[in-house]
Coordinates of C-alpha atoms and ligand atoms in Angstrom, one line a residue:
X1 CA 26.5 64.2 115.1
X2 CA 29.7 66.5 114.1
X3 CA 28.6 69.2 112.2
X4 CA 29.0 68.4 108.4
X5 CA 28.0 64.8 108.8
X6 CA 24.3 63.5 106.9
X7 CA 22.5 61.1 109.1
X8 CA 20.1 58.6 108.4
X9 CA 16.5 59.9 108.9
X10 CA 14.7 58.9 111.7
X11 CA 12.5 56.7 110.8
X12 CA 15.3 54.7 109.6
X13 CA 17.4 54.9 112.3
X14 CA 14.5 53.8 114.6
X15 CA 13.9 50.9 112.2
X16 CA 17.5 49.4 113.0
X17 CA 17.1 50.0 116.6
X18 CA 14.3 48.2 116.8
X19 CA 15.4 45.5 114.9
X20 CA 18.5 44.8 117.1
X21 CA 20.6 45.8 114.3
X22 CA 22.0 49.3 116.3
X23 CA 22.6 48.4 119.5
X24 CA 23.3 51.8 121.5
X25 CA 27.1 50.2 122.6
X26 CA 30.1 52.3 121.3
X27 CA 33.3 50.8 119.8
X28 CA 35.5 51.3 123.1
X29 CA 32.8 48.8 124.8
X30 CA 34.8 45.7 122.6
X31 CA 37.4 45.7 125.2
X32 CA 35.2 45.8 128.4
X33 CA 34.5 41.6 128.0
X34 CA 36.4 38.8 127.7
X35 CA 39.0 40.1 130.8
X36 CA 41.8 37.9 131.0
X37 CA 42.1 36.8 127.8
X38 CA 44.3 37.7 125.1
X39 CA 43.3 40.3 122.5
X40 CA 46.3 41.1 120.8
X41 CA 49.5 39.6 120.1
X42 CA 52.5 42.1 118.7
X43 CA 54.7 40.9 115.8
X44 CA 57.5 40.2 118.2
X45 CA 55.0 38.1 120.3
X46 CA 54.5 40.3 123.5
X47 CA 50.8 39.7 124.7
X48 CA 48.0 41.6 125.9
X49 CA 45.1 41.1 127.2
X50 CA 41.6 42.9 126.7
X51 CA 41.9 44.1 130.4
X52 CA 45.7 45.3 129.4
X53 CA 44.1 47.2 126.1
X54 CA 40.8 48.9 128.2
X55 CA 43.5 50.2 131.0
X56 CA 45.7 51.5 128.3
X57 CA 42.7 52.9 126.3
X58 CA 41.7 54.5 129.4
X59 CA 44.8 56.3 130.1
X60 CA 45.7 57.5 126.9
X61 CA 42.4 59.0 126.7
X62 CA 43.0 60.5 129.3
X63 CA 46.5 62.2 128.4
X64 CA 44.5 63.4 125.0
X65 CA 42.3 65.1 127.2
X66 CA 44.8 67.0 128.7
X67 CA 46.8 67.6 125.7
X68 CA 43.3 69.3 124.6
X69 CA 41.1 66.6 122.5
X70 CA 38.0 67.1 122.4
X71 CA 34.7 65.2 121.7
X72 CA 33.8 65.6 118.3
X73 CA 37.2 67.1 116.9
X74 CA 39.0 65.0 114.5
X75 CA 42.4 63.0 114.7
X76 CA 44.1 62.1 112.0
X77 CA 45.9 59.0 112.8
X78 CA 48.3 58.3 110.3
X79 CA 50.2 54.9 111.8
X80 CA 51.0 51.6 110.7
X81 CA 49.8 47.9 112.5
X82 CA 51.1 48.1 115.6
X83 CA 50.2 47.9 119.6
X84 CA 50.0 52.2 119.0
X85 CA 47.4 52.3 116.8
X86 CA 45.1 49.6 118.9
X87 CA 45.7 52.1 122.0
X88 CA 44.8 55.3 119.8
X89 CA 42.3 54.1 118.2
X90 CA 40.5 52.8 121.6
X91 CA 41.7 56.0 123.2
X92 CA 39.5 58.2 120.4
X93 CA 36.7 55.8 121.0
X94 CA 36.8 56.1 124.1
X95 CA 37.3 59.8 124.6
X96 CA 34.5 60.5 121.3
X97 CA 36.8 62.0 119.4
X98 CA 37.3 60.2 115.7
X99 CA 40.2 58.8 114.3
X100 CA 40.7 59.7 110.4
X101 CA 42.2 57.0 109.0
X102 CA 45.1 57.5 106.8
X103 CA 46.8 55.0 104.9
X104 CA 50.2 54.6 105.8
X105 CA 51.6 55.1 102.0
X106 CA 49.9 58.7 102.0
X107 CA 52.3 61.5 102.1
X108 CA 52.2 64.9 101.9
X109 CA 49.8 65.7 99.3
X110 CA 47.0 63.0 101.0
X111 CA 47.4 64.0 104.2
X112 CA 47.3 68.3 103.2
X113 CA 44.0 67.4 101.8
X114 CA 42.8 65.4 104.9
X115 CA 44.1 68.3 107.3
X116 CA 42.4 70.9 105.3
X117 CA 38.9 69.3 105.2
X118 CA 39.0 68.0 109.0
X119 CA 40.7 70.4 110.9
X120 CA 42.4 67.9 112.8
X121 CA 43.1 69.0 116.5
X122 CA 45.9 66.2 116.6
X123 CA 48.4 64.2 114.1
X124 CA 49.3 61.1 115.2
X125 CA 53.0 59.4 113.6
X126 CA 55.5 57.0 113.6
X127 CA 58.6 58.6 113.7
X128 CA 59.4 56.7 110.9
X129 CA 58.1 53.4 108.8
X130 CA 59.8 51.7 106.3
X131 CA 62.6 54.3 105.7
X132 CA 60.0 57.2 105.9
X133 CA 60.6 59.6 108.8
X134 CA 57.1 60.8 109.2
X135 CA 57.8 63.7 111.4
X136 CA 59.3 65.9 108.1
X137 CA 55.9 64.8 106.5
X138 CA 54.7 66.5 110.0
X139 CA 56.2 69.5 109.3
X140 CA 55.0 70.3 105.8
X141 CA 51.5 70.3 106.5
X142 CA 49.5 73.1 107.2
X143 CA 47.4 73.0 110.2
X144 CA 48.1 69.5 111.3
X145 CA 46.8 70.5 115.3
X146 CA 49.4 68.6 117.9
X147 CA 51.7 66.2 116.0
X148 CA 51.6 63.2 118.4
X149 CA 54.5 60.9 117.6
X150 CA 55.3 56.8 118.3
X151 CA 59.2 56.6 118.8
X152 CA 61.1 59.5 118.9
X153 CA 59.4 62.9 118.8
X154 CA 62.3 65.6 117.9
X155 CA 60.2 68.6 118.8
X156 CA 56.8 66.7 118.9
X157 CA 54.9 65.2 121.3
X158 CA 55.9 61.8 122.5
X159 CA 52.8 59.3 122.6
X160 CA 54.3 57.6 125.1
X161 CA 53.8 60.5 127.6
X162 CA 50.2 60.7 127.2
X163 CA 49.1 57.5 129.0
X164 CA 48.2 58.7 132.6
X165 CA 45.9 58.2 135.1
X166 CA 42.6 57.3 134.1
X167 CA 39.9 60.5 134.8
X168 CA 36.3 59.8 134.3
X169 CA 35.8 60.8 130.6
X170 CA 31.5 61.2 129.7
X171 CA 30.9 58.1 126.9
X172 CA 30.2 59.5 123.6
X173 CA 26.6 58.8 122.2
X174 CA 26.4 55.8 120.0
X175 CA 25.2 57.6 116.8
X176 CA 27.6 60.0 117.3
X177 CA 30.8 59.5 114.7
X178 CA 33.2 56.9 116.1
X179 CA 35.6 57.5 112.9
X180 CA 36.4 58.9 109.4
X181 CA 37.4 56.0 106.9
X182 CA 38.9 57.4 103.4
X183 CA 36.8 56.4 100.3
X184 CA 38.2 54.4 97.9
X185 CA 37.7 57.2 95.0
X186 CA 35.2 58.0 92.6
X187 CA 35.8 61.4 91.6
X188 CA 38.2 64.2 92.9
X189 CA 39.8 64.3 96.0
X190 CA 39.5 61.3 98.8
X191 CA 36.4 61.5 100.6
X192 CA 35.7 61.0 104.5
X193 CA 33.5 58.8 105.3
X194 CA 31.9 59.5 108.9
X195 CA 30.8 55.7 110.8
X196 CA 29.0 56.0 113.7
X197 CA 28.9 53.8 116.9
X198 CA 26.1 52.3 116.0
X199 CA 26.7 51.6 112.2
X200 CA 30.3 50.2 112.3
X201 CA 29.1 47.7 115.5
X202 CA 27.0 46.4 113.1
X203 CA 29.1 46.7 110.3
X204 CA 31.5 44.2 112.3
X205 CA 29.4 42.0 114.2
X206 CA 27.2 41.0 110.9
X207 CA 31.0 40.1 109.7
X208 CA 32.1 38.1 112.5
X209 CA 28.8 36.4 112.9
X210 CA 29.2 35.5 109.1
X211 CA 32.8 34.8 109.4
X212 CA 31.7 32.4 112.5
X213 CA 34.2 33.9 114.6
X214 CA 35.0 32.9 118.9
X215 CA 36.8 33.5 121.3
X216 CA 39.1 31.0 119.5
X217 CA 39.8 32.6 116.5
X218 CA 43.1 33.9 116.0
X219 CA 42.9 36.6 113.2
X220 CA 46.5 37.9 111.4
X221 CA 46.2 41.4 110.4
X222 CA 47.9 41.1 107.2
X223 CA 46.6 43.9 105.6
X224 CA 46.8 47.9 106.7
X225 CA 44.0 48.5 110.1
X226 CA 43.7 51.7 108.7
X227 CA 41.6 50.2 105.7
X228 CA 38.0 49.3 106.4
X229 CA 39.0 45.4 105.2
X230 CA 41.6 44.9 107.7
X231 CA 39.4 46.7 110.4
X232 CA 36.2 45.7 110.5
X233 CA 34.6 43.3 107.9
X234 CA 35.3 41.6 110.7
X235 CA 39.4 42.2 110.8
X236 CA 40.8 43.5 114.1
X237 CA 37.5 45.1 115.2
X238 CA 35.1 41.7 114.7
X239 CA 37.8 39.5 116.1
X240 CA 37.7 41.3 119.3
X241 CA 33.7 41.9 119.2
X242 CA 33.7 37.7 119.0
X243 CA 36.6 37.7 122.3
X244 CA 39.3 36.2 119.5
X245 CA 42.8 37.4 119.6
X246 CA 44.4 39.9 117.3
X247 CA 47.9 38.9 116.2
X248 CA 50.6 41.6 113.9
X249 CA 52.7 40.9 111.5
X250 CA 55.6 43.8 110.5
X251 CA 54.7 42.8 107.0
X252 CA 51.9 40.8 105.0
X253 CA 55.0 38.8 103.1
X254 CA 55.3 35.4 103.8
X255 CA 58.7 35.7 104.9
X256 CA 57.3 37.4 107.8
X257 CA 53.8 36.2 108.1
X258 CA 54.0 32.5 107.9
X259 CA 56.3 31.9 110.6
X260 CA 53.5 33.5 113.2
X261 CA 50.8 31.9 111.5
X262 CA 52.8 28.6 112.7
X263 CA 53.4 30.2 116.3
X264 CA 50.3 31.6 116.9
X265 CA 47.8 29.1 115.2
X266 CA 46.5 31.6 113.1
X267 CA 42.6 30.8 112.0
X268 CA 41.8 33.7 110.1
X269 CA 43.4 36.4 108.0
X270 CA 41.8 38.5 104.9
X271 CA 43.8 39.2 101.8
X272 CA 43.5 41.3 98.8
X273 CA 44.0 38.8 95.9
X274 CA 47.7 40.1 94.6
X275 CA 48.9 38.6 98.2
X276 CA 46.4 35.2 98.3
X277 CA 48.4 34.3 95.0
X278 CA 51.9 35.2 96.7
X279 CA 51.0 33.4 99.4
X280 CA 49.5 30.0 97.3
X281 CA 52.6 30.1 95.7
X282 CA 54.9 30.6 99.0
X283 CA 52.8 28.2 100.4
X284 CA 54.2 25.4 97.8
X285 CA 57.8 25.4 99.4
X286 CA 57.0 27.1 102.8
X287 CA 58.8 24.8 105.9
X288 CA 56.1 26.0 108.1
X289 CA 53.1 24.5 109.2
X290 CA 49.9 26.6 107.6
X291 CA 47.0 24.4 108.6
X292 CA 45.6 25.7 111.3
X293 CA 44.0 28.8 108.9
X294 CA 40.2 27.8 108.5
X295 CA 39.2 30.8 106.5
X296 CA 41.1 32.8 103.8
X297 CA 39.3 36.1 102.8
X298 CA 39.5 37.1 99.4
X299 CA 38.6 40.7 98.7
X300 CA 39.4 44.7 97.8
X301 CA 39.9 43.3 94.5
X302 CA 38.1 40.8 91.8
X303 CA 39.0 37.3 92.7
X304 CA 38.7 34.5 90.1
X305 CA 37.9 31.2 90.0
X306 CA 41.5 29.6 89.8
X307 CA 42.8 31.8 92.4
X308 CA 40.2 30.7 94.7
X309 CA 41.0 27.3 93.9
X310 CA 44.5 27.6 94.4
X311 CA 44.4 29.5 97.9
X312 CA 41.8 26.7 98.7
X313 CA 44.0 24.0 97.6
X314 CA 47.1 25.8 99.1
X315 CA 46.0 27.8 102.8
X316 CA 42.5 27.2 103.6
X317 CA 38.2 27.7 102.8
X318 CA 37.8 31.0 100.8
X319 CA 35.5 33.5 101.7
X320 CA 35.1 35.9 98.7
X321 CA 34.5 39.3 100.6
X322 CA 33.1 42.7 98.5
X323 CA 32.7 45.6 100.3
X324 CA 33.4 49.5 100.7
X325 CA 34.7 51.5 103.5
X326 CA 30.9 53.3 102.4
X327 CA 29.5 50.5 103.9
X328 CA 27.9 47.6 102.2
X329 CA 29.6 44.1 102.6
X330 CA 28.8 41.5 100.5
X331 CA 31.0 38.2 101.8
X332 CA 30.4 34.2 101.0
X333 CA 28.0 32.6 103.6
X334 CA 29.5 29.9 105.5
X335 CA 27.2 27.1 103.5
X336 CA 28.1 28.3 100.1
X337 CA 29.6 25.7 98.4
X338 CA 32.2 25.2 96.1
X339 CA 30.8 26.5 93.0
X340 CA 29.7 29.7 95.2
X341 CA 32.9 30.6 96.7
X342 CA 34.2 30.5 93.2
X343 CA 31.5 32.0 91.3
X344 CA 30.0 34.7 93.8
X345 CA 31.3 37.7 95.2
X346 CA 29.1 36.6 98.4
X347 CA 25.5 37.7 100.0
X348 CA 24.8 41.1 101.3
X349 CA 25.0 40.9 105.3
X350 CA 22.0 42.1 106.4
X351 CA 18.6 41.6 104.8
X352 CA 18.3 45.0 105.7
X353 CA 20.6 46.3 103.0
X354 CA 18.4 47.4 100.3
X355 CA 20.0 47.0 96.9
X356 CA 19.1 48.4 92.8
X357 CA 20.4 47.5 90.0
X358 CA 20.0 50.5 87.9
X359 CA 20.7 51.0 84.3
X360 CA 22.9 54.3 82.5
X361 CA 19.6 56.6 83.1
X362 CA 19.0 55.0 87.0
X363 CA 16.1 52.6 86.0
X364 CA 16.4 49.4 87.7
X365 CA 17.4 46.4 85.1
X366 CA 15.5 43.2 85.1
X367 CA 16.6 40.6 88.0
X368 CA 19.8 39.3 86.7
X369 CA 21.0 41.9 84.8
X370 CA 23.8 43.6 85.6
X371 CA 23.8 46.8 86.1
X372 CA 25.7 49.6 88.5
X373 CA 25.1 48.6 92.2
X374 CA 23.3 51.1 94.3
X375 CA 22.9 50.3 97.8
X376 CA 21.1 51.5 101.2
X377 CA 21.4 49.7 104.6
X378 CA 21.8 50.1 108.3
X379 CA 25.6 50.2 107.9
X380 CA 25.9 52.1 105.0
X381 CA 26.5 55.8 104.6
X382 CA 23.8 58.7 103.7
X383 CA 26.9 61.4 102.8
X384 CA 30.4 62.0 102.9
X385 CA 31.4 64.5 105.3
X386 CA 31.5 68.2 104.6
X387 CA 30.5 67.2 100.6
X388 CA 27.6 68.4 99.7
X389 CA 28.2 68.7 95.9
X390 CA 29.5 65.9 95.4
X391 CA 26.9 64.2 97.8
X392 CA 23.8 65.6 95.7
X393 CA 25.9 63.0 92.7
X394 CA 27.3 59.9 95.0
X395 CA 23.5 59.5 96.6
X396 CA 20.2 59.4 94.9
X397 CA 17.6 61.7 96.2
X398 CA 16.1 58.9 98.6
X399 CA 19.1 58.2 99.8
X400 CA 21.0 54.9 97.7
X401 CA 24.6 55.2 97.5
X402 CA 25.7 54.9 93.8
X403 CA 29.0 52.2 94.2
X404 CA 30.2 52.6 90.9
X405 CA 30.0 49.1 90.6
X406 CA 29.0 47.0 88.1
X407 CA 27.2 43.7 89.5
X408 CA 24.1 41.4 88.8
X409 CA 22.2 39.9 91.7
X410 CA 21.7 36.0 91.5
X411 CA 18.3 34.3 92.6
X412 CA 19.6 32.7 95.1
X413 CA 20.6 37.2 96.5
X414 CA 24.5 36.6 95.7
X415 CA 26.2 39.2 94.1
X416 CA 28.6 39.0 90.9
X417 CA 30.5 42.0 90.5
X418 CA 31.1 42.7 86.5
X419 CA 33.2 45.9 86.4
X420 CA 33.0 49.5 87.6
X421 CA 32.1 52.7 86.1
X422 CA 33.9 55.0 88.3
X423 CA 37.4 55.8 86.9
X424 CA 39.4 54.1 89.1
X425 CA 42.3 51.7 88.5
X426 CA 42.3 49.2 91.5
X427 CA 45.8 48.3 91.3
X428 CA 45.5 45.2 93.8
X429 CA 43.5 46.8 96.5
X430 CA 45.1 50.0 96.4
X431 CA 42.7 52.1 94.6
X432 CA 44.1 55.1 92.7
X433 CA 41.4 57.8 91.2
X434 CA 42.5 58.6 87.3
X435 CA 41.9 62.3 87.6
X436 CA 43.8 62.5 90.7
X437 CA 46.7 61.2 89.1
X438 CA 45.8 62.7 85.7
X439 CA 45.9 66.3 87.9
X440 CA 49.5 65.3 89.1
X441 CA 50.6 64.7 85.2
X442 CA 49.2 68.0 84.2
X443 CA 50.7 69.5 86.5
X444 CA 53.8 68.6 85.2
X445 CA 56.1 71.8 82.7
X446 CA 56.0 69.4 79.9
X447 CA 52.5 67.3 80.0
X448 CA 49.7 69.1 77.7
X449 CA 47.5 66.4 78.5
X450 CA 47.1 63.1 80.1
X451 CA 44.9 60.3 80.3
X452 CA 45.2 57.3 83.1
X453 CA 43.8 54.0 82.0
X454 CA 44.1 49.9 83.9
X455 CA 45.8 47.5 82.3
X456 CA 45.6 44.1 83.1
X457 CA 48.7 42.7 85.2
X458 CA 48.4 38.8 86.1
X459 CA 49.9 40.1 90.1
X460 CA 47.9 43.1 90.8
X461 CA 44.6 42.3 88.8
X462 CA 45.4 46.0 87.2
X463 CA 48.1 48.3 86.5
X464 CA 48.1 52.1 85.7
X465 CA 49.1 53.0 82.1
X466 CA 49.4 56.9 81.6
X467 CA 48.9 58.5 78.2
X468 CA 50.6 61.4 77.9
X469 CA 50.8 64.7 75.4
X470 CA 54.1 66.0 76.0
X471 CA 55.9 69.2 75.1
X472 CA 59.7 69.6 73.4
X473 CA 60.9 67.4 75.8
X474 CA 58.9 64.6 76.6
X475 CA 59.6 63.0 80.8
X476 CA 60.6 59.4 81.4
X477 CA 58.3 57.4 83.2
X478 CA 61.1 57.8 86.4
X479 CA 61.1 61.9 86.0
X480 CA 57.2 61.8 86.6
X481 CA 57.9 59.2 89.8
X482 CA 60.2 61.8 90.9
X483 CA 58.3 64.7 90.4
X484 CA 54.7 63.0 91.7
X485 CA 56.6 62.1 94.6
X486 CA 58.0 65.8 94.9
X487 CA 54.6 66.7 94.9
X488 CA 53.9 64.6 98.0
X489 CA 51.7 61.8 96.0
X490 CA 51.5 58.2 97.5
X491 CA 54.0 55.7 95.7
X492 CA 51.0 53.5 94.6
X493 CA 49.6 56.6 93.2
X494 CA 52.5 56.8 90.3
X495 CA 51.9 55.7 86.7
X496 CA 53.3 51.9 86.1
X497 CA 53.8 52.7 82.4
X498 CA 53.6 55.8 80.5
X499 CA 52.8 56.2 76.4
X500 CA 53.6 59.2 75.2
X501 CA 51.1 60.1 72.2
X502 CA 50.8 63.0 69.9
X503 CA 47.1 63.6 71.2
X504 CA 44.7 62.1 73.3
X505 CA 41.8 60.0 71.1
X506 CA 38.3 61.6 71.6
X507 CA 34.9 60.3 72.1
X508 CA 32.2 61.8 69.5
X509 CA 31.1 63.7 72.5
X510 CA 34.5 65.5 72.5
X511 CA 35.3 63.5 75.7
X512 CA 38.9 61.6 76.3
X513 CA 38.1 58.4 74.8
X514 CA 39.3 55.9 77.9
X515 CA 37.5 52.8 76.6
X516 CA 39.9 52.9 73.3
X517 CA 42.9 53.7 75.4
X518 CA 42.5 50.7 77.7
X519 CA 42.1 48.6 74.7
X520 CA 45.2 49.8 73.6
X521 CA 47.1 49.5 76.5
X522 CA 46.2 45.9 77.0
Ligands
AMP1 P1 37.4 50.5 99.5 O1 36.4 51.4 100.0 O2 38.8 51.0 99.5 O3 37.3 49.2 100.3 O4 37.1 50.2 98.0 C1 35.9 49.7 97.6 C2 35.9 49.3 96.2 O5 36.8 48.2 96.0 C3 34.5 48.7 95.7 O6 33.6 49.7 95.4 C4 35.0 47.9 94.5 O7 35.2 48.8 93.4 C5 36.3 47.4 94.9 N1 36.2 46.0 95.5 C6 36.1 45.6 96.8 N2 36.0 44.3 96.9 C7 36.0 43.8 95.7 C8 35.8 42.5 95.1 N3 35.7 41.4 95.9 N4 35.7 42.3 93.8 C9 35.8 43.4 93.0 N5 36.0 44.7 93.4 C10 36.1 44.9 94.8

């Protein structure tokens, strides 16, 4: 295991082996099965097959090699769906060096902070995405390692140079890391969240097996590959562990996404639900033909009843789908009924995922109450990486990860989520940490203080409100845009709305009183 990494005790970890549930394969091992057939599908509709993506694999692993990549080191790999990141992605997993998966909003601010805690010893890029030329963003971090670019490279290294001829690279072990996902936020900075081999193979095959995916599933990746979701619970990983094929879209709009639906007879996709209830309402007028989807994913975000309903009546069967790039996922068993895929937030995966419902002082609360969801398992994480601090909080002393989540467990083991307690506003999937933000705002010449809040929004599920104290001369909501983008924060990152108040209400406790904001705001 890198250096920096907790793993599961041994006893544990010999438990899962011998109940099938590790199987000593690694992740690069997806691509040597189903030969001929086709495993990925580009948005323009070029074709590859898994033979196609194990040579390609191969040689880029190779060329990484050369280039100096090591097992073990870290890449940060910072692109968005396309045929590039399949290949580097393989090629890492192959080689045993791990991906670190940024998202491709990040900027320079996200990715600093991933650079300084993983010593990367490459960055990969697009030259640019979506008007964003990715190689200035190269330039501004410190210690990036080799910056590795798709398209043109100015004074960078062009990927497309790096595929060569295959050497014989040694396998890496299966427990050793395969990659770093980012966590969702509870406190602080991003953490990095190591997944081994062994875990995330049976992270995604419990999903696919769930999701009843073959080798004729076709699976749209709507959503960014970079995100745990989109990846492997199943997404692009489980679709290729079940010999489906893997089909991109340039966007998750239905402009762009239901036209290949209709060419590739898409089966499955996964959604956060801001885009199921585009997509249900696209899906009233669309000219194209929808019905080959059999399963419509709803997850990253509370789903309610009459959005399931809608995206049922509209696309296809819901699957409700609750889960962390930590680990646990909790998605609707194919024989849950109506009522179910409604009501539930789905069924743990494995009945080896141990879960508490614990109370404000960590006592567990009687079956049925809800409670914040703590969670241990043979896919979920024992520590972040190179976080000890803030591990001795996020984990309990035997080893339960503390979601932040508010849920109660139903007799029949289904889980309804109720809330969170972390301090997070998940603005339709895209999960932005209050202090972060709140950090941003204080950093600001004229903000004294500043409080973050959610706000309901009927699209995203939540907005962010920001309560600010300001100076003389207050900002505008678009001065802090500018400056937190100055700063090198995400876009999804900046305040929706901002208040300007004469002083932040307190708690009795002498504590920002976030409970009477948020009623405010709404
Ligand atoms: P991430 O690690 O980015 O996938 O974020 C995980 C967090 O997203 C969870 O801890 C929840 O707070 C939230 N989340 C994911 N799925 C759902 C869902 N179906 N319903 C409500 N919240 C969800």
């Amino acid at each position: 295991m890198i250096p920096g990494c907790v793993p599961w005790p041994e006893e544990s970890a010999r438990r899962y082996r011998e109940l099938g549930l590790w199987t000593g394969r690694t992740l690069a091992s997806l691509l040597h099965a189903h030969d001929g057939r086709t495993a990925l599908v580009t948005a323009t509709g070029e074709r590859r097959t898994y033979r196609d993506l194990a040579g390609r694999a191969a040689r880029l692993a190779t060329g990484l090699h050369h280039l100096g990549v090591r097992p073990g080191e870290r890449v940060i790999v910072h692109l968005p769906n396309s045929p590039e990141l399949i290949d580097t992605l393989f090629a890492l997993f192959t080689l045993g060096a791990a991906p670190v998966l940024a998202l491709p909003p990040h900027r320079h601010d996200e990715i600093g902070h991933l650079a300084a805690r993983t010593e990367p010893a490459a960055y990969v890029i697009p030259d640019h995405h979506q008007g964003f030329d990715h190689r200035e963003l190269a330039r501004r971090i410190h210690g990036p390692g080799q910056v590795i670019v798709a398209g043109q490279p100015e004074e960078f290294t062009p990927l497309d140079a790096l595929y060569t001829e295959p050497a014989d690279l040694k396998p890496p072990d299966p427990g050793d890391v395969a990659l770093f996902l980012l966590s969702g936020g509870t406190t602080g900075r991003a953490k990095l969240i190591p997944r081994t081999h062994d875990d995330y193979l049976c992270n995604l095959r419990l999903s696919a097996a769930n999701a009843q995916l073959t080798e004729d599933d076709v699976y749209l990746a709507a959503l960014p590959i970079a995100h745990n979701y989109a990846l492997g619970s199943p997404g692009v990983l489980g679709t290729l562990h079940a010999g489906g094929a893997v089909v991109l879209t340039p966007t998750p709009s239905p402009d762009d996404a239901f036209p290949i639906i209709e060419r590739e007879r898409v089966t499955v996709t996964g959604l956060v639900p801001s885009l199921g209830l585009l997509w249900a309402e696209a899906a009233a007028w669309t000219p194209h033909r929808l019905d080959s989807l059999r399963l419509v994913q709803l997850g990253g975000a509370a789903a309610g009843p009459e959005l399931v309903a809608d995206v049922e009546a509209r696309l296809g069967r819901v699957q409700q789908s609750f889960g962390m790039a930590e680990g646990l996922l909790s998605q609707s068993p194919p024989d849950d009924g109506p009522e179910l895929r409604a009501g539930a937030q789905g069924r743990p995966l494995s009945e080896q995922d141990e879960i508490r419902v614990v109370d404000e002082s960590g006592a567990e609360v009687p079956a049925g109450q809800a409670g914040e969801l703590l969670v241990r398992g043979p896919y979920t994480i024992r520590g972040y990486f190179r976080a000890d601090d803030h591990n001795a909080r996020a984990f309990t002393p035997d080893g339960f990860f503390r979601t932040g989540d508010l849920a109660r467990v139903t007799p029949s083991g289904h889980l309804v989520i109720c809330g969170r307690v972390k301090d997070v506003i998940n603005r339709g999937g895209d999960k932005v940490p209050a202090d972060e933000v709140e950090e941003h705002l204080l950093a600001h010449p004229h903000v004294r203080a500043a409080a973050v809040v959610a706000v309901p929004d009927h699209y995203l599920g939540e907005r962010s409100c920001a309560y600010i104290v300001a100076g003389d001369e207050p900002p505008t909501l678009p001065a802090i845009g500018a400056f937190m983008r100055e700063r090198g924060a995400a876009a999804y990152k900046i305040p929706d709305r901002m208040v300007v108040v004469p002083s932040l209400p307190l708690t009795p406790v002498g504590k920002v009183d976030k409970a009477r904001l948020r009623g405010e705001a709404s």
